[in-house]
PDB file of C-alpha atoms and ligand atoms in Angstrom:
ATOM      1  CA  SER A1280      -1.917 -24.350  14.104  1.00 34.00           C
ATOM      2  CA  SER A1281      -2.766 -20.131  14.593  1.00 38.00           C
ATOM      3  CA  ASP A1282       0.185 -19.134  13.503  1.00 41.00           C
ATOM      4  CA  ARG A1283       0.024 -20.636  10.237  1.00 41.00           C
ATOM      5  CA  LYS A1284      -3.010 -18.955   9.449  1.00 41.00           C
ATOM      6  CA  GLY A1285      -2.392 -15.575  11.444  1.00 40.00           C
ATOM      7  CA  LYS A1286      -0.202 -14.112   8.476  1.00 41.00           C
ATOM      8  CA  SER A1287       0.841 -11.329  10.142  1.00 42.00           C
ATOM      9  CA  ARG A1288       2.685 -12.981  12.786  1.00 43.00           C
ATOM     10  CA  THR A1289       6.030 -11.432  12.278  1.00 43.00           C
ATOM     11  CA  PRO A1290       5.118  -7.557  12.834  1.00 43.00           C
ATOM     12  CA  SER A1291       7.950  -5.654  11.722  1.00 45.00           C
ATOM     13  CA  TYR A1292       9.385  -2.946  13.786  1.00 79.00           C
ATOM     14  CA  LEU A1293      12.950  -3.635  11.758  1.00 93.00           C
ATOM     15  CA  THR A1294      15.445  -1.057  10.765  1.00 95.00           C
ATOM     16  CA  PHE A1295      17.554  -1.720   7.866  1.00 96.00           C
ATOM     17  CA  ASP A1296      19.999  -0.533  10.130  1.00 95.00           C
ATOM     18  CA  ASP A1297      19.319  -3.996  12.139  1.00 95.00           C
ATOM     19  CA  ILE A1298      20.576  -5.903   9.133  1.00 97.00           C
ATOM     20  CA  GLY A1299      24.503  -6.227   9.164  1.00 97.00           C
ATOM     21  CA  GLY A1300      26.703  -5.941   5.335  1.00 95.00           C
ATOM     22  CA  GLN A1301      24.516  -6.366   2.462  1.00 95.00           C
ATOM     23  CA  ASP A1302      25.311  -2.905   1.509  1.00 96.00           C
ATOM     24  CA  ARG A1303      24.687  -2.959  -1.916  1.00 96.00           C
ATOM     25  CA  ALA A1304      21.662  -5.381  -1.491  1.00 97.00           C
ATOM     26  CA  LYS A1305      20.265  -2.971   0.852  1.00 97.00           C
ATOM     27  CA  ASN A1306      20.927   0.023  -1.624  1.00 97.00           C
ATOM     28  CA  GLU A1307      19.079  -2.074  -4.532  1.00 96.00           C
ATOM     29  CA  LEU A1308      16.013  -2.119  -2.156  1.00 97.00           C
ATOM     30  CA  LYS A1309      15.891   0.959  -1.330  1.00 96.00           C
ATOM     31  CA  GLU A1310      16.233   2.271  -4.389  1.00 94.00           C
ATOM     32  CA  ALA A1311      13.429   0.050  -5.646  1.00 95.00           C
ATOM     33  CA  LEU A1312      11.152   0.915  -2.784  1.00 96.00           C
ATOM     34  CA  ASP A1313      11.256   4.316  -3.896  1.00 93.00           C
ATOM     35  CA  PHE A1314       8.668   3.854  -6.791  1.00 89.00           C
ATOM     36  CA  LEU A1315       6.250   2.826  -3.784  1.00 90.00           C
ATOM     37  CA  ILE A1316       7.183   6.338  -2.011  1.00 92.00           C
ATOM     38  CA  ARG A1317       6.974   8.287  -4.947  1.00 92.00           C
ATOM     39  CA  HIS A1318       4.126   7.092  -6.516  1.00 89.00           C
ATOM     40  CA  GLU A1319       2.728  10.241  -7.341  1.00 89.00           C
ATOM     41  CA  GLU A1320       6.183  11.404  -9.345  1.00 91.00           C
ATOM     42  CA  ILE A1321       5.887   7.504 -11.203  1.00 88.00           C
ATOM     43  CA  ARG A1322       2.427   8.253 -12.127  1.00 86.00           C
ATOM     44  CA  LYS A1323       3.324  11.196 -14.038  1.00 91.00           C
ATOM     45  CA  PHE A1324       5.897  10.232 -15.794  1.00 92.00           C
ATOM     46  CA  GLY A1325       3.982   7.198 -16.888  1.00 89.00           C
ATOM     47  CA  ILE A1326       6.039   4.608 -15.774  1.00 88.00           C
ATOM     48  CA  ARG A1327       4.843   1.358 -14.666  1.00 85.00           C
ATOM     49  CA  PRO A1328       4.561   0.767 -11.089  1.00 84.00           C
ATOM     50  CA  LEU A1329       6.752  -1.749  -9.469  1.00 91.00           C
ATOM     51  CA  LYS A1330       4.649  -5.252  -8.289  1.00 94.00           C
ATOM     52  CA  GLY A1331       7.081  -7.954  -7.688  1.00 96.00           C
ATOM     53  CA  ILE A1332      10.580  -7.544  -6.126  1.00 97.00           C
ATOM     54  CA  LEU A1333      12.630 -10.894  -5.915  1.00 97.00           C
ATOM     55  CA  LEU A1334      15.046 -11.189  -3.227  1.00 98.00           C
ATOM     56  CA  THR A1335      17.275 -14.302  -4.233  1.00 97.00           C
ATOM     57  CA  GLY A1336      20.504 -16.196  -2.143  1.00 96.00           C
ATOM     58  CA  PRO A1337      21.551 -18.275  -0.098  1.00 96.00           C
ATOM     59  CA  PRO A1338      19.237 -19.679   2.708  1.00 95.00           C
ATOM     60  CA  GLY A1339      20.028 -17.069   6.114  1.00 96.00           C
ATOM     61  CA  THR A1340      21.347 -14.374   4.496  1.00 97.00           C
ATOM     62  CA  GLY A1341      18.791 -11.917   5.521  1.00 96.00           C
ATOM     63  CA  LYS A1342      16.112 -11.967   2.839  1.00 97.00           C
ATOM     64  CA  THR A1343      13.200 -11.869   5.400  1.00 97.00           C
ATOM     65  CA  LEU A1344      14.788  -9.009   7.351  1.00 97.00           C
ATOM     66  CA  MET A1345      15.058  -7.219   4.147  1.00 97.00           C
ATOM     67  CA  ALA A1346      11.400  -7.651   3.674  1.00 97.00           C
ATOM     68  CA  LYS A1347      10.656  -6.520   6.927  1.00 97.00           C
ATOM     69  CA  ALA A1348      12.921  -3.606   6.924  1.00 97.00           C
ATOM     70  CA  ALA A1349      11.159  -2.838   3.732  1.00 97.00           C
ATOM     71  CA  ALA A1350       8.111  -2.610   5.101  1.00 96.00           C
ATOM     72  CA  HIS A1351       9.324   0.182   7.940  1.00 96.00           C
ATOM     73  CA  TYR A1352      11.231   2.067   5.528  1.00 96.00           C
ATOM     74  CA  THR A1353       7.807   2.849   3.350  1.00 96.00           C
ATOM     75  CA  ASN A1354       5.434   2.615   6.466  1.00 96.00           C
ATOM     76  CA  SER A1355       3.808   0.056   5.200  1.00 96.00           C
ATOM     77  CA  ILE A1356       1.558  -2.998   6.592  1.00 95.00           C
ATOM     78  CA  PHE A1357       3.984  -6.696   6.597  1.00 96.00           C
ATOM     79  CA  VAL A1358       1.927  -9.862   5.868  1.00 96.00           C
ATOM     80  CA  SER A1359       3.493 -12.568   4.920  1.00 96.00           C
ATOM     81  CA  ALA A1360       3.433 -16.259   3.786  1.00 95.00           C
ATOM     82  CA  SER A1361       6.261 -19.129   2.880  1.00 94.00           C
ATOM     83  CA  GLY A1362       5.723 -21.527  -0.254  1.00 91.00           C
ATOM     84  CA  SER A1363       6.508 -24.187   1.852  1.00 88.00           C
ATOM     85  CA  GLU A1364       2.521 -23.659   3.898  1.00 87.00           C
ATOM     86  CA  PHE A1365       1.092 -24.401   0.768  1.00 81.00           C
ATOM     87  CA  VAL A1366       2.603 -28.152   0.460  1.00 76.00           C
ATOM     88  CA  GLU A1367      -0.275 -29.974   1.912  1.00 69.00           C
ATOM     89  CA  MET A1368      -3.002 -28.163   0.875  1.00 70.00           C
ATOM     90  CA  TYR A1369      -5.906 -29.685  -1.181  1.00 74.00           C
ATOM     91  CA  VAL A1370      -6.419 -27.846  -4.462  1.00 73.00           C
ATOM     92  CA  GLY A1371      -8.526 -25.029  -4.428  1.00 78.00           C
ATOM     93  CA  VAL A1372      -7.002 -24.165  -0.933  1.00 85.00           C
ATOM     94  CA  GLY A1373      -3.869 -22.517  -1.949  1.00 86.00           C
ATOM     95  CA  ALA A1374      -5.901 -19.960  -4.428  1.00 89.00           C
ATOM     96  CA  SER A1375      -7.847 -19.135  -1.867  1.00 91.00           C
ATOM     97  CA  ARG A1376      -5.093 -18.606   0.935  1.00 92.00           C
ATOM     98  CA  VAL A1377      -3.502 -16.279  -1.756  1.00 93.00           C
ATOM     99  CA  ARG A1378      -6.760 -14.020  -2.231  1.00 94.00           C
ATOM    100  CA  ASP A1379      -7.040 -14.298   1.421  1.00 95.00           C
ATOM    101  CA  LEU A1380      -3.054 -12.298   1.901  1.00 95.00           C
ATOM    102  CA  PHE A1381      -3.728  -9.496  -0.705  1.00 96.00           C
ATOM    103  CA  LYS A1382      -7.621  -9.153   1.463  1.00 96.00           C
ATOM    104  CA  GLU A1383      -5.619  -9.344   4.377  1.00 97.00           C
ATOM    105  CA  ALA A1384      -3.190  -6.617   3.458  1.00 96.00           C
ATOM    106  CA  ARG A1385      -6.194  -4.520   2.246  1.00 96.00           C
ATOM    107  CA  SER A1386      -8.250  -4.855   5.343  1.00 97.00           C
ATOM    108  CA  ARG A1387      -4.923  -3.929   7.766  1.00 97.00           C
ATOM    109  CA  ALA A1388      -4.356  -1.032   5.710  1.00 96.00           C
ATOM    110  CA  ALA A1389      -7.077   0.658   5.775  1.00 95.00           C
ATOM    111  CA  LYS A1390      -7.792  -0.185   9.528  1.00 96.00           C
ATOM    112  CA  GLU A1391      -4.403   1.077  10.555  1.00 95.00           C
ATOM    113  CA  GLY A1392      -4.546   4.059   8.362  1.00 95.00           C
ATOM    114  CA  LYS A1393      -1.664   3.251   5.852  1.00 95.00           C
ATOM    115  CA  ASP A1394      -1.662   3.558   2.361  1.00 94.00           C
ATOM    116  CA  SER A1395       0.627   0.682   0.893  1.00 95.00           C
ATOM    117  CA  ALA A1396       1.243  -2.811   2.239  1.00 96.00           C
ATOM    118  CA  ILE A1397       3.924  -5.595   0.968  1.00 97.00           C
ATOM    119  CA  ILE A1398       3.077  -9.333   0.975  1.00 97.00           C
ATOM    120  CA  PHE A1399       6.202 -11.368   1.665  1.00 98.00           C
ATOM    121  CA  ILE A1400       6.381 -14.461   0.225  1.00 96.00           C
ATOM    122  CA  ASP A1401       9.006 -16.743   1.590  1.00 96.00           C
ATOM    123  CA  GLU A1402      10.316 -20.008  -0.545  1.00 95.00           C
ATOM    124  CA  ILE A1403       8.402 -18.848  -3.298  1.00 95.00           C
ATOM    125  CA  ASP A1404       9.835 -21.629  -5.941  1.00 92.00           C
ATOM    126  CA  VAL A1405       7.744 -23.665  -3.508  1.00 89.00           C
ATOM    127  CA  ILE A1406       4.508 -22.306  -5.597  1.00 86.00           C
ATOM    128  CA  GLY A1407       6.211 -20.742  -8.162  1.00 82.00           C
ATOM    129  CA  GLY A1408       8.677 -23.689  -9.914  1.00 79.00           C
ATOM    130  CA  LYS A1409       8.333 -24.363 -13.764  1.00 75.00           C
ATOM    131  CA  ARG A1410       4.870 -25.773 -14.788  1.00 69.00           C
ATOM    132  CA  GLU A1411       7.032 -28.243 -17.615  1.00 64.00           C
ATOM    133  CA  GLY A1412       5.801 -31.688 -18.282  1.00 57.00           C
ATOM    134  CA  GLY A1413       2.748 -31.696 -15.586  1.00 54.00           C
ATOM    135  CA  GLN A1414       4.467 -31.104 -12.684  1.00 54.00           C
ATOM    136  CA  HIS A1415       3.240 -29.104  -9.861  1.00 53.00           C
ATOM    137  CA  ARG A1416      -0.211 -29.161 -10.879  1.00 57.00           C
ATOM    138  CA  GLU A1417      -1.431 -28.968  -7.578  1.00 57.00           C
ATOM    139  CA  TYR A1418       0.385 -25.721  -7.108  1.00 62.00           C
ATOM    140  CA  ASP A1419      -1.131 -24.164 -10.709  1.00 80.00           C
ATOM    141  CA  GLN A1420      -3.874 -22.961  -8.966  1.00 85.00           C
ATOM    142  CA  THR A1421      -2.240 -21.277  -6.384  1.00 88.00           C
ATOM    143  CA  LEU A1422       0.417 -19.860  -8.797  1.00 90.00           C
ATOM    144  CA  ASN A1423      -2.344 -18.483 -11.112  1.00 90.00           C
ATOM    145  CA  GLN A1424      -4.172 -16.805  -8.189  1.00 92.00           C
ATOM    146  CA  LEU A1425      -0.880 -15.309  -7.383  1.00 93.00           C
ATOM    147  CA  LEU A1426      -0.185 -14.132 -10.715  1.00 93.00           C
ATOM    148  CA  THR A1427      -3.871 -12.860 -11.158  1.00 93.00           C
ATOM    149  CA  GLU A1428      -3.571 -11.020  -7.983  1.00 93.00           C
ATOM    150  CA  MET A1429      -0.304  -8.971  -9.528  1.00 93.00           C
ATOM    151  CA  ASP A1430      -2.057  -8.350 -12.268  1.00 90.00           C
ATOM    152  CA  GLY A1431      -4.610  -6.933 -10.904  1.00 89.00           C
ATOM    153  CA  ILE A1432      -2.573  -4.189  -8.544  1.00 87.00           C
ATOM    154  CA  HIS A1433      -3.080  -1.042  -9.149  1.00 81.00           C
ATOM    155  CA  THR A1434      -1.459   2.044  -8.827  1.00 72.00           C
ATOM    156  CA  SER A1435      -4.273   4.469  -8.265  1.00 77.00           C
ATOM    157  CA  GLU A1436      -5.381   2.063  -5.492  1.00 84.00           C
ATOM    158  CA  THR A1437      -5.531   2.412  -1.488  1.00 89.00           C
ATOM    159  CA  PRO A1438      -3.424   0.614  -0.485  1.00 93.00           C
ATOM    160  CA  ARG A1439      -0.691   0.314  -2.927  1.00 94.00           C
ATOM    161  CA  ILE A1440       0.807  -3.054  -2.885  1.00 95.00           C
ATOM    162  CA  LEU A1441       3.974  -4.602  -3.323  1.00 96.00           C
ATOM    163  CA  ILE A1442       4.582  -7.919  -3.534  1.00 97.00           C
ATOM    164  CA  VAL A1443       8.325  -9.196  -1.916  1.00 98.00           C
ATOM    165  CA  ALA A1444       9.482 -13.116  -2.796  1.00 97.00           C
ATOM    166  CA  ALA A1445      12.302 -14.692  -1.682  1.00 97.00           C
ATOM    167  CA  THR A1446      14.217 -18.027  -2.869  1.00 96.00           C
ATOM    168  CA  ASN A1447      17.177 -20.230  -2.938  1.00 94.00           C
ATOM    169  CA  ARG A1448      16.250 -21.327  -6.006  1.00 92.00           C
ATOM    170  CA  LYS A1449      15.883 -18.646  -9.084  1.00 91.00           C
ATOM    171  CA  GLU A1450      16.562 -20.812 -11.911  1.00 90.00           C
ATOM    172  CA  MET A1451      14.073 -23.299 -10.743  1.00 89.00           C
ATOM    173  CA  LEU A1452      11.543 -19.975 -11.132  1.00 92.00           C
ATOM    174  CA  ASP A1453       8.394 -20.431 -13.658  1.00 89.00           C
ATOM    175  CA  SER A1454       9.049 -17.731 -16.181  1.00 90.00           C
ATOM    176  CA  ALA A1455       5.431 -16.431 -15.950  1.00 89.00           C
ATOM    177  CA  LEU A1456       6.462 -14.743 -12.525  1.00 92.00           C
ATOM    178  CA  LEU A1457       9.611 -13.234 -13.854  1.00 93.00           C
ATOM    179  CA  ARG A1458       8.029 -11.357 -17.010  1.00 91.00           C
ATOM    180  CA  PRO A1459       7.771  -7.821 -16.863  1.00 90.00           C
ATOM    181  CA  GLY A1460       5.224  -5.985 -14.721  1.00 89.00           C
ATOM    182  CA  ARG A1461       5.576  -9.231 -12.202  1.00 93.00           C
ATOM    183  CA  PHE A1462       8.918 -10.435 -10.160  1.00 95.00           C
ATOM    184  CA  ASP A1463      10.956  -8.358 -12.389  1.00 90.00           C
ATOM    185  CA  ARG A1464      13.177  -6.644  -9.772  1.00 94.00           C
ATOM    186  CA  HIS A1465      15.880  -9.409  -8.898  1.00 96.00           C
ATOM    187  CA  ILE A1466      18.301  -8.284  -5.882  1.00 97.00           C
ATOM    188  CA  GLN A1467      20.603 -10.396  -5.162  1.00 97.00           C
ATOM    189  CA  VAL A1468      21.846 -11.700  -1.059  1.00 97.00           C
ATOM    190  CA  ASP A1469      25.049 -13.048  -0.690  1.00 96.00           C
ATOM    191  CA  LEU A1470      26.886 -14.653   2.204  1.00 97.00           C
ATOM    192  CA  PRO A1471      28.320 -11.746   3.826  1.00 97.00           C
ATOM    193  CA  ASP A1472      31.926 -10.841   2.755  1.00 97.00           C
ATOM    194  CA  LYS A1473      34.682 -10.445   6.319  1.00 98.00           C
ATOM    195  CA  LYS A1474      33.328  -6.416   6.750  1.00 97.00           C
ATOM    196  CA  GLY A1475      29.666  -8.033   6.783  1.00 97.00           C
ATOM    197  CA  ARG A1476      30.587 -10.914   8.907  1.00 98.00           C
ATOM    198  CA  MET A1477      31.646  -8.357  11.624  1.00 98.00           C
ATOM    199  CA  HIS A1478      28.657  -6.085  11.160  1.00 97.00           C
ATOM    200  CA  ILE A1479      26.285  -8.780  11.581  1.00 98.00           C
ATOM    201  CA  LEU A1480      28.409 -10.173  14.653  1.00 98.00           C
ATOM    202  CA  GLN A1481      28.290  -6.670  15.918  1.00 97.00           C
ATOM    203  CA  ILE A1482      24.580  -6.429  15.683  1.00 96.00           C
ATOM    204  CA  HIS A1483      23.662  -9.826  17.885  1.00 97.00           C
ATOM    205  CA  ALA A1484      26.769  -8.929  20.023  1.00 96.00           C
ATOM    206  CA  LYS A1485      24.471  -6.160  21.441  1.00 94.00           C
ATOM    207  CA  ASN A1486      22.880  -7.403  24.001  1.00 93.00           C
ATOM    208  CA  LYS A1487      25.560  -9.518  25.473  1.00 97.00           C
ATOM    209  CA  PRO A1488      28.571  -8.941  27.630  1.00 97.00           C
ATOM    210  CA  VAL A1489      31.137  -9.639  25.053  1.00 97.00           C
ATOM    211  CA  SER A1490      35.234  -9.253  26.591  1.00 97.00           C
ATOM    212  CA  THR A1491      36.961  -6.459  25.323  1.00 95.00           C
ATOM    213  CA  GLU A1492      39.596  -8.934  24.786  1.00 94.00           C
ATOM    214  CA  ALA A1493      37.121 -11.075  21.974  1.00 96.00           C
ATOM    215  CA  SER A1494      38.091  -9.531  18.898  1.00 96.00           C
ATOM    216  CA  MET A1495      35.348  -9.626  16.232  1.00 96.00           C
ATOM    217  CA  GLU A1496      37.827  -9.385  13.285  1.00 97.00           C
ATOM    218  CA  ARG A1497      38.863 -12.896  14.509  1.00 97.00           C
ATOM    219  CA  VAL A1498      35.782 -14.385  14.632  1.00 98.00           C
ATOM    220  CA  ALA A1499      35.012 -12.671  11.304  1.00 98.00           C
ATOM    221  CA  GLY A1500      38.270 -13.907   9.687  1.00 98.00           C
ATOM    222  CA  GLU A1501      37.867 -17.913  11.065  1.00 98.00           C
ATOM    223  CA  THR A1502      33.803 -17.663   9.757  1.00 98.00           C
ATOM    224  CA  PHE A1503      34.539 -17.373   5.996  1.00 97.00           C
ATOM    225  CA  GLY A1504      31.100 -18.933   4.226  1.00 97.00           C
ATOM    226  CA  PHE A1505      28.981 -18.458   7.097  1.00 98.00           C
ATOM    227  CA  SER A1506      25.557 -17.063   6.661  1.00 97.00           C
ATOM    228  CA  GLY A1507      24.184 -14.308   9.292  1.00 98.00           C
ATOM    229  CA  ALA A1508      22.185 -16.756  10.384  1.00 97.00           C
ATOM    230  CA  GLN A1509      24.937 -19.022  11.171  1.00 98.00           C
ATOM    231  CA  LEU A1510      26.917 -15.785  12.987  1.00 98.00           C
ATOM    232  CA  GLU A1511      23.298 -15.150  15.534  1.00 97.00           C
ATOM    233  CA  SER A1512      23.840 -18.516  16.394  1.00 98.00           C
ATOM    234  CA  VAL A1513      27.955 -18.499  17.108  1.00 98.00           C
ATOM    235  CA  MET A1514      27.221 -15.558  19.367  1.00 98.00           C
ATOM    236  CA  ASN A1515      24.374 -17.359  20.922  1.00 97.00           C
ATOM    237  CA  GLU A1516      26.474 -20.513  21.647  1.00 97.00           C
ATOM    238  CA  ALA A1517      29.327 -18.246  22.464  1.00 98.00           C
ATOM    239  CA  ALA A1518      27.555 -16.742  25.049  1.00 97.00           C
ATOM    240  CA  ILE A1519      25.940 -20.162  26.239  1.00 97.00           C
ATOM    241  CA  TYR A1520      29.635 -21.754  26.585  1.00 97.00           C
ATOM    242  CA  ALA A1521      30.581 -18.682  28.590  1.00 97.00           C
ATOM    243  CA  MET A1522      27.661 -19.213  31.224  1.00 97.00           C
ATOM    244  CA  ARG A1523      28.600 -22.721  31.534  1.00 96.00           C
ATOM    245  CA  ASP A1524      32.161 -21.505  32.404  1.00 94.00           C
ATOM    246  CA  ASP A1525      30.602 -19.349  34.843  1.00 94.00           C
ATOM    247  CA  ASN A1526      32.357 -16.471  33.380  1.00 94.00           C
ATOM    248  CA  PRO A1527      30.724 -12.847  33.502  1.00 96.00           C
ATOM    249  CA  GLU A1528      31.856 -12.098  30.294  1.00 97.00           C
ATOM    250  CA  ILE A1529      32.340 -13.864  26.275  1.00 98.00           C
ATOM    251  CA  ALA A1530      35.830 -14.648  26.107  1.00 97.00           C
ATOM    252  CA  GLN A1531      37.907 -15.348  22.867  1.00 97.00           C
ATOM    253  CA  LYS A1532      38.304 -19.161  23.752  1.00 97.00           C
ATOM    254  CA  HIS A1533      34.130 -19.373  23.978  1.00 98.00           C
ATOM    255  CA  PHE A1534      33.667 -18.207  20.332  1.00 98.00           C
ATOM    256  CA  SER A1535      36.500 -20.831  18.844  1.00 97.00           C
ATOM    257  CA  LEU A1536      33.966 -23.387  20.426  1.00 97.00           C
ATOM    258  CA  ALA A1537      30.998 -21.729  19.210  1.00 98.00           C
ATOM    259  CA  ILE A1538      32.310 -21.760  16.067  1.00 98.00           C
ATOM    260  CA  ASP A1539      33.392 -25.148  16.022  1.00 97.00           C
ATOM    261  CA  LYS A1540      29.812 -26.075  17.259  1.00 97.00           C
ATOM    262  CA  VAL A1541      28.158 -24.481  14.289  1.00 97.00           C
ATOM    263  CA  MET A1542      30.378 -25.613  11.403  1.00 94.00           C
ATOM    264  CA  MET A1543      29.801 -28.978  13.455  1.00 91.00           C
ATOM    265  CA  GLY A1544      26.355 -29.132  13.123  1.00 85.00           C
ATOM    266  CA  GLU A1545      25.985 -27.817   9.759  1.00 71.00           C
ATOM    267  CA  LYS A1546      28.185 -30.617   8.684  1.00 63.00           C
ATOM    268  CA  THR A1547      25.448 -33.695  10.541  1.00 61.00           C
ATOM    269  CA  ASP A1548      22.780 -31.643   9.009  1.00 58.00           C
ATOM    270  CA  ARG A1549      23.930 -32.202   5.920  1.00 51.00           C
ATOM    271  CA  GLU A1550      25.109 -35.571   6.517  1.00 53.00           C
ATOM    272  CA  SER A1551      21.557 -36.580   7.913  1.00 48.00           C
ATOM    273  CA  THR A1552      20.318 -35.592   4.403  1.00 45.00           C
ATOM    274  CA  MET A1553      21.944 -37.533   2.411  1.00 41.00           C
TER     275      MET A1553
HETATM  276  P1  ATP B2976      15.701 -18.402   4.164  1.00 63.31           P
HETATM  277  O1  ATP B2976      15.916 -18.530   3.348  1.00 63.31           O
HETATM  278  O2  ATP B2976      16.486 -19.667   5.156  1.00 63.31           O
HETATM  279  O3  ATP B2976      14.799 -18.070   4.485  1.00 63.31           O
HETATM  280  P2  ATP B2976      16.999 -15.614   4.636  1.00 63.31           P
HETATM  281  O4  ATP B2976      17.673 -15.098   4.196  1.00 63.31           O
HETATM  282  O5  ATP B2976      15.157 -15.321   4.749  1.00 63.31           O
HETATM  283  O6  ATP B2976      16.506 -17.434   5.099  1.00 63.31           O
HETATM  284  P3  ATP B2976      16.678 -14.399   7.855  1.00 63.31           P
HETATM  285  O7  ATP B2976      15.799 -15.511   7.809  1.00 63.31           O
HETATM  286  O8  ATP B2976      16.757 -13.178   7.231  1.00 63.31           O
HETATM  287  O9  ATP B2976      17.252 -15.451   6.417  1.00 63.31           O
HETATM  288  O10 ATP B2976      17.950 -14.658   9.025  1.00 63.31           O
HETATM  289  C1  ATP B2976      17.631 -15.390   9.597  1.00 63.31           C
HETATM  290  C2  ATP B2976      18.005 -15.005  10.828  1.00 63.31           C
HETATM  291  O11 ATP B2976      19.617 -14.901  10.891  1.00 63.31           O
HETATM  292  C3  ATP B2976      17.856 -13.732  11.622  1.00 63.31           C
HETATM  293  O12 ATP B2976      16.689 -13.586  12.204  1.00 63.31           O
HETATM  294  C4  ATP B2976      19.048 -12.949  11.850  1.00 63.31           C
HETATM  295  O13 ATP B2976      19.044 -13.194  13.487  1.00 63.31           O
HETATM  296  C5  ATP B2976      19.846 -13.553  11.316  1.00 63.31           C
HETATM  297  N1  ATP B2976      20.889 -12.862  10.413  1.00 63.31           N
HETATM  298  C6  ATP B2976      20.701 -13.165   9.075  1.00 63.31           C
HETATM  299  N2  ATP B2976      21.541 -12.819   8.387  1.00 63.31           N
HETATM  300  C7  ATP B2976      21.848 -11.114   9.335  1.00 63.31           C
HETATM  301  C8  ATP B2976      21.862 -10.110   8.640  1.00 63.31           C
HETATM  302  N3  ATP B2976      22.570  -9.608   7.680  1.00 63.31           N
HETATM  303  N4  ATP B2976      22.361  -9.668   9.280  1.00 63.31           N
HETATM  304  C9  ATP B2976      21.859  -9.289  11.021  1.00 63.31           C
HETATM  305  N5  ATP B2976      21.461 -10.798  11.097  1.00 63.31           N
HETATM  306  C10 ATP B2976      21.129 -11.691   9.966  1.00 63.31           C
END
């Protein structure tokens, strides 16, 4: 579909304030991004430029949001692709897709007058899995092309390019990806703690009529182990229950129903894959 080809399908106007919890990950990421911003000093000190940041952690914790916020924070072009897009590609197509991704980043930066670009690759493990025993051969060229492009990045060129990749399975990655000068900065994005869950709920409550009687602290307390994506679902489902009740506001009972629903949904998902 055209959506798949359009790597730029996600314009990024997302900021770090739109991401709940994750304070440590956000700070670590900002610190790393300063390498992109303070490029002149980096060069003066002869510091190796930062080319790749790896975001690791469970699904739905906000890794994609982080990458988009990073683009906004550094005033960069945002270009993205997902490892799973390469799955059904013929040999050689994946490699040219990688080349195109870098080309697009450079041409869009030139067109839009930006001097840096962030290329986000979600599910990097799909193309960057360990290459032992002749497995993943169909992805070898794709991975090699990515490594070649990364090695070809220079700080003196405009736009400066930073690759942000995400994975739920860091231990699966080929060591070639993790070498210095490649994805050598790792940031763990964990499931949110209670305070983080409250913050995420508040973010997603912004455009919703939540009753003052409903306690987000209670909802956060009852959603131990939920990801940001699941909390977004809870907020959405609670609004649907309230609407079905013809209630003008979302009440505590709607949140209780929504939590059960999201929990059950996860359970059936898991059972169906067993
Ligand atoms: P995956 O590994 O499955 O790709 P991810 O870690 O990239 O997941 P995102 O795509 O960033 O997760 O998050 C999915 C959705 O969940 C977001 O669009 C947002 O609505 C919600 N979400 C996740 N984490 C957060 C968060 N920390 N703050 C606010 N919303 C969040």
